[in-house]
CSV table of C-alpha atoms and ligand atoms in Angstrom, one decimal:
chain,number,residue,atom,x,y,z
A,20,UNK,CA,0.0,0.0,0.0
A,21,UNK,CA,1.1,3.9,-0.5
A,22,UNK,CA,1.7,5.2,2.3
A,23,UNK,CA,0.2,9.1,1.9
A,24,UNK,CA,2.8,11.7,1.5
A,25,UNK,CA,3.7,13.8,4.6
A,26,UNK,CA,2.2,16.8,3.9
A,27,UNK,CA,-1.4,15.7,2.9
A,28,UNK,CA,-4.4,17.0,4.8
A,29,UNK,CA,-5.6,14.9,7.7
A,30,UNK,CA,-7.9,11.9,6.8
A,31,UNK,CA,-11.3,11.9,8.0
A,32,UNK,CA,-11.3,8.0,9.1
A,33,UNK,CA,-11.5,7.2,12.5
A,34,UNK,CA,-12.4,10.6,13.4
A,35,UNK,CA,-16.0,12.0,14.3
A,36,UNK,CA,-18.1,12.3,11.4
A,37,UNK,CA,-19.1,15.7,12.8
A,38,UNK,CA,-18.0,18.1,9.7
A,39,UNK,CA,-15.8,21.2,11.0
A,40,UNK,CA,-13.1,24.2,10.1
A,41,UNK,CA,-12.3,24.5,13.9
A,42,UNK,CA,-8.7,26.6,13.8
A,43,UNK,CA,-9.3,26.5,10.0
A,44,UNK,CA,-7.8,29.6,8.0
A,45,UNK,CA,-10.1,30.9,5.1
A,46,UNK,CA,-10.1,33.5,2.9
A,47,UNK,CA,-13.3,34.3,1.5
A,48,UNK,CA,-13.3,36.8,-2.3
A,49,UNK,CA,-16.7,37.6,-3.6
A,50,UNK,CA,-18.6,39.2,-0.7
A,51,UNK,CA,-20.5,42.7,-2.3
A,52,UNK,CA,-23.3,42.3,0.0
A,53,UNK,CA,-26.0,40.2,2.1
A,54,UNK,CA,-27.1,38.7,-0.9
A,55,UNK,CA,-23.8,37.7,-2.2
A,56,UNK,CA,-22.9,34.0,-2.0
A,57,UNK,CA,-20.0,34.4,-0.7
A,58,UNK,CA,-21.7,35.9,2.2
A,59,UNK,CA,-23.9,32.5,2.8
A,60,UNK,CA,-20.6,30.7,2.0
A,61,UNK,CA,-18.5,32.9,4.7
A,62,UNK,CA,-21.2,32.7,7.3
A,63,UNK,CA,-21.3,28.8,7.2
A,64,UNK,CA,-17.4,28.4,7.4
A,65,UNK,CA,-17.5,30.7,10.8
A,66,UNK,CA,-20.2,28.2,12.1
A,67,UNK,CA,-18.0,25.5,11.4
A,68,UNK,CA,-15.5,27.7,13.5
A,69,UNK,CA,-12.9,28.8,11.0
A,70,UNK,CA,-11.1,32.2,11.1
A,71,UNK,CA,-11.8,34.3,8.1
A,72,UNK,CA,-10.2,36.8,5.7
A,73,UNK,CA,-12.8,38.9,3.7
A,74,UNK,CA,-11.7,41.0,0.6
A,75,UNK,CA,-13.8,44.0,-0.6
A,76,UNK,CA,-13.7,45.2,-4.0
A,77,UNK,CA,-13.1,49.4,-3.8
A,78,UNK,CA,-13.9,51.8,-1.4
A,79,UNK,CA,-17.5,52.1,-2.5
A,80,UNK,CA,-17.8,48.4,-1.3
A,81,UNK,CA,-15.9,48.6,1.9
A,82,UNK,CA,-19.1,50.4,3.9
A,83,UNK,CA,-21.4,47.4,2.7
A,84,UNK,CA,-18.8,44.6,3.2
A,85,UNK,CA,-17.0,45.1,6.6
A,86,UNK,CA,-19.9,44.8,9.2
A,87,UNK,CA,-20.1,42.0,7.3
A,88,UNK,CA,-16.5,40.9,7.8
A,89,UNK,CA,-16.8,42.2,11.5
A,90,UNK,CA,-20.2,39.6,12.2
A,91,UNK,CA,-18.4,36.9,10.9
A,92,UNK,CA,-15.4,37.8,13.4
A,93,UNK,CA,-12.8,37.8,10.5
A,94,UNK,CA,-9.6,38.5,11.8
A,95,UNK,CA,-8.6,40.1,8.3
A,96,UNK,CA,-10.1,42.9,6.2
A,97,UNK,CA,-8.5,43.3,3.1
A,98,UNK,CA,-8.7,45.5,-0.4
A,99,UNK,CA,-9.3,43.4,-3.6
A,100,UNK,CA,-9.3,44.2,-7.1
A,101,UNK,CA,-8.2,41.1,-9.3
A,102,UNK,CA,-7.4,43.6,-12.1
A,103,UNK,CA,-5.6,46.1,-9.8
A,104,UNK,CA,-1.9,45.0,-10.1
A,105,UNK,CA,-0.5,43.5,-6.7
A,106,UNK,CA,-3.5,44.0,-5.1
A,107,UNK,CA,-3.8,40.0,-4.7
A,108,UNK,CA,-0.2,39.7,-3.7
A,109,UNK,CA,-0.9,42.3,-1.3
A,110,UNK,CA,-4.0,40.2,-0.1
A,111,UNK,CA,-1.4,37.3,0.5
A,112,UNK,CA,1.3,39.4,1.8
A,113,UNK,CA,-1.2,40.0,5.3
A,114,UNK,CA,-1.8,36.5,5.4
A,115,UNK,CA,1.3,35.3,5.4
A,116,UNK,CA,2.1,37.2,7.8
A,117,UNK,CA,-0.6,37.2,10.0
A,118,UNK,CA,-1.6,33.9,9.5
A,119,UNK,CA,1.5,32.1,8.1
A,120,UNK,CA,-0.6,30.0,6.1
A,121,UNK,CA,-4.1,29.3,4.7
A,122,UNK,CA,-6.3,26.2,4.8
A,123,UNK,CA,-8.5,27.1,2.4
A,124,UNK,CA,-10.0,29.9,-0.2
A,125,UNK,CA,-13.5,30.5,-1.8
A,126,UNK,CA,-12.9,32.1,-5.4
A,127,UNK,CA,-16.6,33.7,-5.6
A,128,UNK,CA,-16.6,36.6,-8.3
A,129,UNK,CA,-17.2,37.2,-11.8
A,130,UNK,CA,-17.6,40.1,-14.6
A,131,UNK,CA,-18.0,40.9,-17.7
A,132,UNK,CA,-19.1,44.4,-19.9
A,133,UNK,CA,-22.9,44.7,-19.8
A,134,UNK,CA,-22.5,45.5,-24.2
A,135,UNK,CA,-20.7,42.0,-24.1
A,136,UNK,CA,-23.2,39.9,-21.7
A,137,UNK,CA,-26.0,41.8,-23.3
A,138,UNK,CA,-25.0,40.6,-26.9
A,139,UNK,CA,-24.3,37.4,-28.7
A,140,UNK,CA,-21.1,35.5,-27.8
A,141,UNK,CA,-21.3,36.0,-31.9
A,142,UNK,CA,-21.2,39.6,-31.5
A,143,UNK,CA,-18.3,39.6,-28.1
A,144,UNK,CA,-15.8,42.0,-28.5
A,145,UNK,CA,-12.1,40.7,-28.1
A,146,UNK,CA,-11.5,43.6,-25.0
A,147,UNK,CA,-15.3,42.3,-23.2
A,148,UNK,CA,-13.9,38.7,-23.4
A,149,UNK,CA,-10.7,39.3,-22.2
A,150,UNK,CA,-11.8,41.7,-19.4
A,151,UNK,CA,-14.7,38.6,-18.6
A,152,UNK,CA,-12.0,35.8,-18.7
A,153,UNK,CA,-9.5,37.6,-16.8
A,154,UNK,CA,-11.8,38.9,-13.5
A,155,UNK,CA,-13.8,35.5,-13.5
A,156,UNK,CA,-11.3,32.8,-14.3
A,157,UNK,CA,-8.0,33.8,-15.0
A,158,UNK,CA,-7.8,35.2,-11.3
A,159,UNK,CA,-8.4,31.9,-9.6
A,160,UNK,CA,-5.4,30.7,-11.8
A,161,UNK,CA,-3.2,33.6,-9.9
A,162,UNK,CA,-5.2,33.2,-6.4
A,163,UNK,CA,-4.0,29.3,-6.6
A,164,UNK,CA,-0.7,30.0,-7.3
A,165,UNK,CA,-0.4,32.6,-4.3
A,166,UNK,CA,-2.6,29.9,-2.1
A,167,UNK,CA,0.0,27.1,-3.0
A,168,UNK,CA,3.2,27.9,-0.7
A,169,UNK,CA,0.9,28.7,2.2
A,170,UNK,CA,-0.9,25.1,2.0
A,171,UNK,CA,2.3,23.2,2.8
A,172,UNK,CA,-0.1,20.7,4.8
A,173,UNK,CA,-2.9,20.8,1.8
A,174,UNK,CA,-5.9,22.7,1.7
A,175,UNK,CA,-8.9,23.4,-0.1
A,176,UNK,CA,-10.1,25.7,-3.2
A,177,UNK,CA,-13.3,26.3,-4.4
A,178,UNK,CA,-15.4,28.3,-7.5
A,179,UNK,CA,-18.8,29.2,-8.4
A,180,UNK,CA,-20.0,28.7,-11.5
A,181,UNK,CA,-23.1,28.3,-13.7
A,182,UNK,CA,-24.7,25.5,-16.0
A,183,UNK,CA,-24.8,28.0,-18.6
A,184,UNK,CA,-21.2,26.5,-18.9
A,185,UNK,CA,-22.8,23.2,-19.7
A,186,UNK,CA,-26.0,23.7,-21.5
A,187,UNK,CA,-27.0,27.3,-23.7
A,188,UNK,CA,-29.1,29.3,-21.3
A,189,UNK,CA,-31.0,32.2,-22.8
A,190,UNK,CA,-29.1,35.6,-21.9
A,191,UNK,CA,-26.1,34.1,-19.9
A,192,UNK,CA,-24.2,34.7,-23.2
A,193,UNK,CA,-20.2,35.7,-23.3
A,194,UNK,CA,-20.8,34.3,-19.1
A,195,UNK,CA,-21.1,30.6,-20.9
A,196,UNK,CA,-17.4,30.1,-22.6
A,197,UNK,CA,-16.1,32.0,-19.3
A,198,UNK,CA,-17.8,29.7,-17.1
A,199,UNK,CA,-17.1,26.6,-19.0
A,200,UNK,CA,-13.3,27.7,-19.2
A,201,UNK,CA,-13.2,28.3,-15.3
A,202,UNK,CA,-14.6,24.9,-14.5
A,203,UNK,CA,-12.1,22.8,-17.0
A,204,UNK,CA,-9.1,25.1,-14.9
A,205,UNK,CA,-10.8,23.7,-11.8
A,206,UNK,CA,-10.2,20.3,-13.1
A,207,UNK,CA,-6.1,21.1,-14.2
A,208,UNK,CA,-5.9,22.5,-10.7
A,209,UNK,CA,-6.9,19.6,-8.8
A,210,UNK,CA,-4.8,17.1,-10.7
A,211,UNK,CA,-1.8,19.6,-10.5
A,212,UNK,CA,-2.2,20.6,-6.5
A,213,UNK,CA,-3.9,17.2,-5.8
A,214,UNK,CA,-0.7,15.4,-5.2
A,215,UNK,CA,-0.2,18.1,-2.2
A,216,UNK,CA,-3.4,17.7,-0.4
A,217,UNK,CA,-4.6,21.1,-2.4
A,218,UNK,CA,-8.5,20.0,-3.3
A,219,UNK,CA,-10.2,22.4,-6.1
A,220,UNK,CA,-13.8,21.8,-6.7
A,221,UNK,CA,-16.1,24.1,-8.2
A,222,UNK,CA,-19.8,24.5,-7.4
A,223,UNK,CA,-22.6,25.4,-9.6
A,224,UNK,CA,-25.6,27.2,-7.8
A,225,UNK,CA,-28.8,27.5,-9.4
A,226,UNK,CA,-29.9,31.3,-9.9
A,227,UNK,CA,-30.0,33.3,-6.8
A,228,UNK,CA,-31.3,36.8,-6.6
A,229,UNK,CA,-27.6,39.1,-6.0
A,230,UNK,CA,-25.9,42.3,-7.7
A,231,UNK,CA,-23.9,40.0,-10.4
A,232,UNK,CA,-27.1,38.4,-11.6
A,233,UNK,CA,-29.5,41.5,-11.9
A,234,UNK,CA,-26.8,42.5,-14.7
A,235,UNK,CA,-28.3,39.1,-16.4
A,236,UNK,CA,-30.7,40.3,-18.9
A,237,UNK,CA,-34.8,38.8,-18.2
A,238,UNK,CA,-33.6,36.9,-14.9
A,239,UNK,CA,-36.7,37.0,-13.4
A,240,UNK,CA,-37.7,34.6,-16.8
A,241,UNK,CA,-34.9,32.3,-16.1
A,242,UNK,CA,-36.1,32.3,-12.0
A,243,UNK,CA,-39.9,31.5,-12.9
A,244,UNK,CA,-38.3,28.7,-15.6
A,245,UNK,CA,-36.1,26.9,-12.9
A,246,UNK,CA,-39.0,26.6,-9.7
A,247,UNK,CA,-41.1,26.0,-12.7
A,248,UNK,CA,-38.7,23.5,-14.0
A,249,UNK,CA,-36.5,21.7,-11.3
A,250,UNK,CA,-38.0,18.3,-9.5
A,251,UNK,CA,-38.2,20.6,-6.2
A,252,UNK,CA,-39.7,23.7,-7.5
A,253,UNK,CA,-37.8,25.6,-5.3
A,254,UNK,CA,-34.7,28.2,-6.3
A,255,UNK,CA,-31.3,27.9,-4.3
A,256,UNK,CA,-30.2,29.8,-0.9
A,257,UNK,CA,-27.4,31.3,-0.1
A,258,UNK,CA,-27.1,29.4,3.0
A,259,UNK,CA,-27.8,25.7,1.0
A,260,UNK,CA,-24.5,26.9,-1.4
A,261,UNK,CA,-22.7,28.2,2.0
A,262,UNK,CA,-23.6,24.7,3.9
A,263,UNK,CA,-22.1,22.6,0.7
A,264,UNK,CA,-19.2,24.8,0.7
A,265,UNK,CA,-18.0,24.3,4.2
A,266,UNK,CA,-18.8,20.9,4.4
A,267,UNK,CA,-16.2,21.0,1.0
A,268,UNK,CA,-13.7,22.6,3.1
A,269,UNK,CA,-13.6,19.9,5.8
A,270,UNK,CA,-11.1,16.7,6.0
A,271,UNK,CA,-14.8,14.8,5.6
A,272,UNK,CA,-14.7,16.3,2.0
A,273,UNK,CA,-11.0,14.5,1.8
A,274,UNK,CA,-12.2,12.6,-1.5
A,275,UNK,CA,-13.8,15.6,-3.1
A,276,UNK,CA,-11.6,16.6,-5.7
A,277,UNK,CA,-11.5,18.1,-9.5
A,278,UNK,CA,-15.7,18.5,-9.3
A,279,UNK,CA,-18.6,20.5,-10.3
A,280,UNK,CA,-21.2,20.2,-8.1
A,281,UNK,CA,-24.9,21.5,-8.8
A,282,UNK,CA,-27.2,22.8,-6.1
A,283,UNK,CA,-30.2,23.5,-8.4
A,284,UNK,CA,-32.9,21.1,-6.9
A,285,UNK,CA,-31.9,18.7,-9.8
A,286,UNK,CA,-32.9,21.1,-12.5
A,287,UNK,CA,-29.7,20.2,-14.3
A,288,UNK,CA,-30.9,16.9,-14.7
A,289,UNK,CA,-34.0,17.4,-16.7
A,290,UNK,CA,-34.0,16.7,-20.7
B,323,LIG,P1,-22.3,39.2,-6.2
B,323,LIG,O1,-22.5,40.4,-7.0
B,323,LIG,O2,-22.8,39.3,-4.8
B,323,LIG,O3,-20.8,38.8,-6.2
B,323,LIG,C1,-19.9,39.0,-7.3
B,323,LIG,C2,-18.6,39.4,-6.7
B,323,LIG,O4,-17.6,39.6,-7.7
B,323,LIG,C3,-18.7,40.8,-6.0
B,323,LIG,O5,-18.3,40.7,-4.6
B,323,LIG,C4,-17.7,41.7,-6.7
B,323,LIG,O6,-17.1,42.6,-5.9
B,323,LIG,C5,-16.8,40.6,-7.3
B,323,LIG,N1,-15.9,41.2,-8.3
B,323,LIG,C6,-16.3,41.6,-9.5
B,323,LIG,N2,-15.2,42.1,-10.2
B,323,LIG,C7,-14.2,41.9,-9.3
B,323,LIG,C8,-12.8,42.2,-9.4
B,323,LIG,N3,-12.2,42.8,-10.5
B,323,LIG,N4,-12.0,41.9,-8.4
B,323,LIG,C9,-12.5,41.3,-7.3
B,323,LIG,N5,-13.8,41.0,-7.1
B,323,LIG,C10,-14.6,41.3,-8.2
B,323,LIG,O7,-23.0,38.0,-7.0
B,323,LIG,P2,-23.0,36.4,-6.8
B,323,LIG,O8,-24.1,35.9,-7.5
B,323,LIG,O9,-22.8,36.1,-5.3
B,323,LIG,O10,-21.7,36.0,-7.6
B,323,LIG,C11,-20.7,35.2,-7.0
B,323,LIG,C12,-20.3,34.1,-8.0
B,323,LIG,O11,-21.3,33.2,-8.2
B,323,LIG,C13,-20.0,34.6,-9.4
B,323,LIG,O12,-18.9,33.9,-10.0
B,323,LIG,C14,-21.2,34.2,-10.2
B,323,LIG,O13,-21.0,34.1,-11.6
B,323,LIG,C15,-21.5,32.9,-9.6
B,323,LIG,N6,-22.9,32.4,-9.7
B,323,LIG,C16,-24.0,33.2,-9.5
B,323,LIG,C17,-25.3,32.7,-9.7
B,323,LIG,C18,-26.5,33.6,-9.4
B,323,LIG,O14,-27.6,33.2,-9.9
B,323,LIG,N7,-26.4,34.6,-8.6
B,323,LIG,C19,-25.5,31.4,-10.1
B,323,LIG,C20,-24.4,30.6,-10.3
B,323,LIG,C21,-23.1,31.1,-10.1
């Protein structure tokens, strides 16, 4: 038999089967709001007991982000604009040495021009698509790279994407190839950091009512399709995607690796 290499993440055998981030070190991109995912996702890892850094994206966001960050108890504030340079490195930079390392990081943010999401992936501009790949998936190439050296005992990494990736969904447009290219990364990330106990998985919500999906043109039609449409008849909560997410984070997610996992009520599913 192999034995497992020294630095892997703790197996969850023999242990209790009671999932939790107790002394866990997260850091937690994507929070705008109360609606954001990231915020159901942040809540649920502080429940399981881990200690949390929270980026904002720009001053503007700060005031609705920090008493946010401060009723999750995170122990780290931190500017973040992916497209700002060294801003990310920065980001790591107060980690490191605050922390002096990370167990794990929830990648939670997307963009793209409305002209470009508004218009055919026919019609996408070469700028739009660039700016789109760049803020929603190139970034959690760079944020994996900076995670790496500070999971010397593994860790966990996780995305959010869309089945508009999968299937053509009217109106998710340019958001499609983006999403589809973010989740095959996932995939070349788990196999590459796999080998360290570094676990990438991405999940794929249903839609949920926040700030990036009000820029999605007639989602109130795609809403009404999916509770129409899914075996539960019932649209996605913040706190369902937030409750997956920790319980990905955990040493009881130890097997959980390279994945897309839906939380749509099955509507994925239906022909
Ligand atoms: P949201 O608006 O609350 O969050 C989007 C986040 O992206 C914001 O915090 C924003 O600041 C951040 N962001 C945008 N540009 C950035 C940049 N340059 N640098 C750093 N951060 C930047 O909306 P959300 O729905 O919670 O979105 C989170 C993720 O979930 C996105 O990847 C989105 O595509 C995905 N998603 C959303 C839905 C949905 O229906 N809402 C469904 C499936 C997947």
């Amino acid at each position: 038999m192999l034995d497992r290499p020294d630095n892997a993440q703790p197996k969850a055998e023999g242990k209790t089967l009671v999932p939790t981030l107790a002394g866990r070190k997260g850091l937690v991109v994507g929070v705008a709001n109360d609606k954001s995912i990231a915020w159901g996702c942040a809540q649920a890892y502080r429940a399981l007991g881990a200690d949390l850094a929270v980026t904002y994206l720009n001053a503007k966001a700060e005031r609705f982000v920090r008493p946010l960050a401060d009723a999750v108890d995170a122990e780290i504030v931190a500017q973040l604009d992916v497209t700002q340079p060294g801003e990310l490195e920065a980001t790591f930079d107060i980690i490191r040495e605050k922390w002096g390392r990370l167990d794990f990081v929830l990648h939670a943010i997307a963009f793209a021009p409305m002209d470009d999401l508004h218009g055919r992936v026919t019609d996408c501009s070469r700028e739009g698509f660039m700016q789109a790949m760049d803020i929603s998936c190139h970034s959690l190439i760079r944020l994996a790279k900076l995670a790496e050296p500070l999971m010397p005992n593994g860790g966990a990494i996780q995305t959010v994407s869309y089945l508009g990736s999968e299937k053509v969904v009217d109106n998710y447009n340019v958001m499609g190839p983006v999403k589809a290219a973010l989740e095959s990364v996932v995939r070349y990330l788990a196999a590459e950091l796999g080998p360290k106990g570094i676990r990438v998985n991405t999940l794929s919500p249903g839609p949920l009512m926040t700030r990036a999906a009000s820029g999605i043109g007639h989602f109130n039609d795609l809403v009404a399709k999916v509770i129409d449409r899914a075996p539960t008849h019932q649209l996605t909560t913040i706190e369902e995607v937030g409750a997956m997410s920790a319980f990905l984070m955990t040493d009881l997610a130890g097997s959980v690796n390279g994945e897309l996992i839906h939380l749509d009520g099955g509507y994925n599913v239906m022909a």
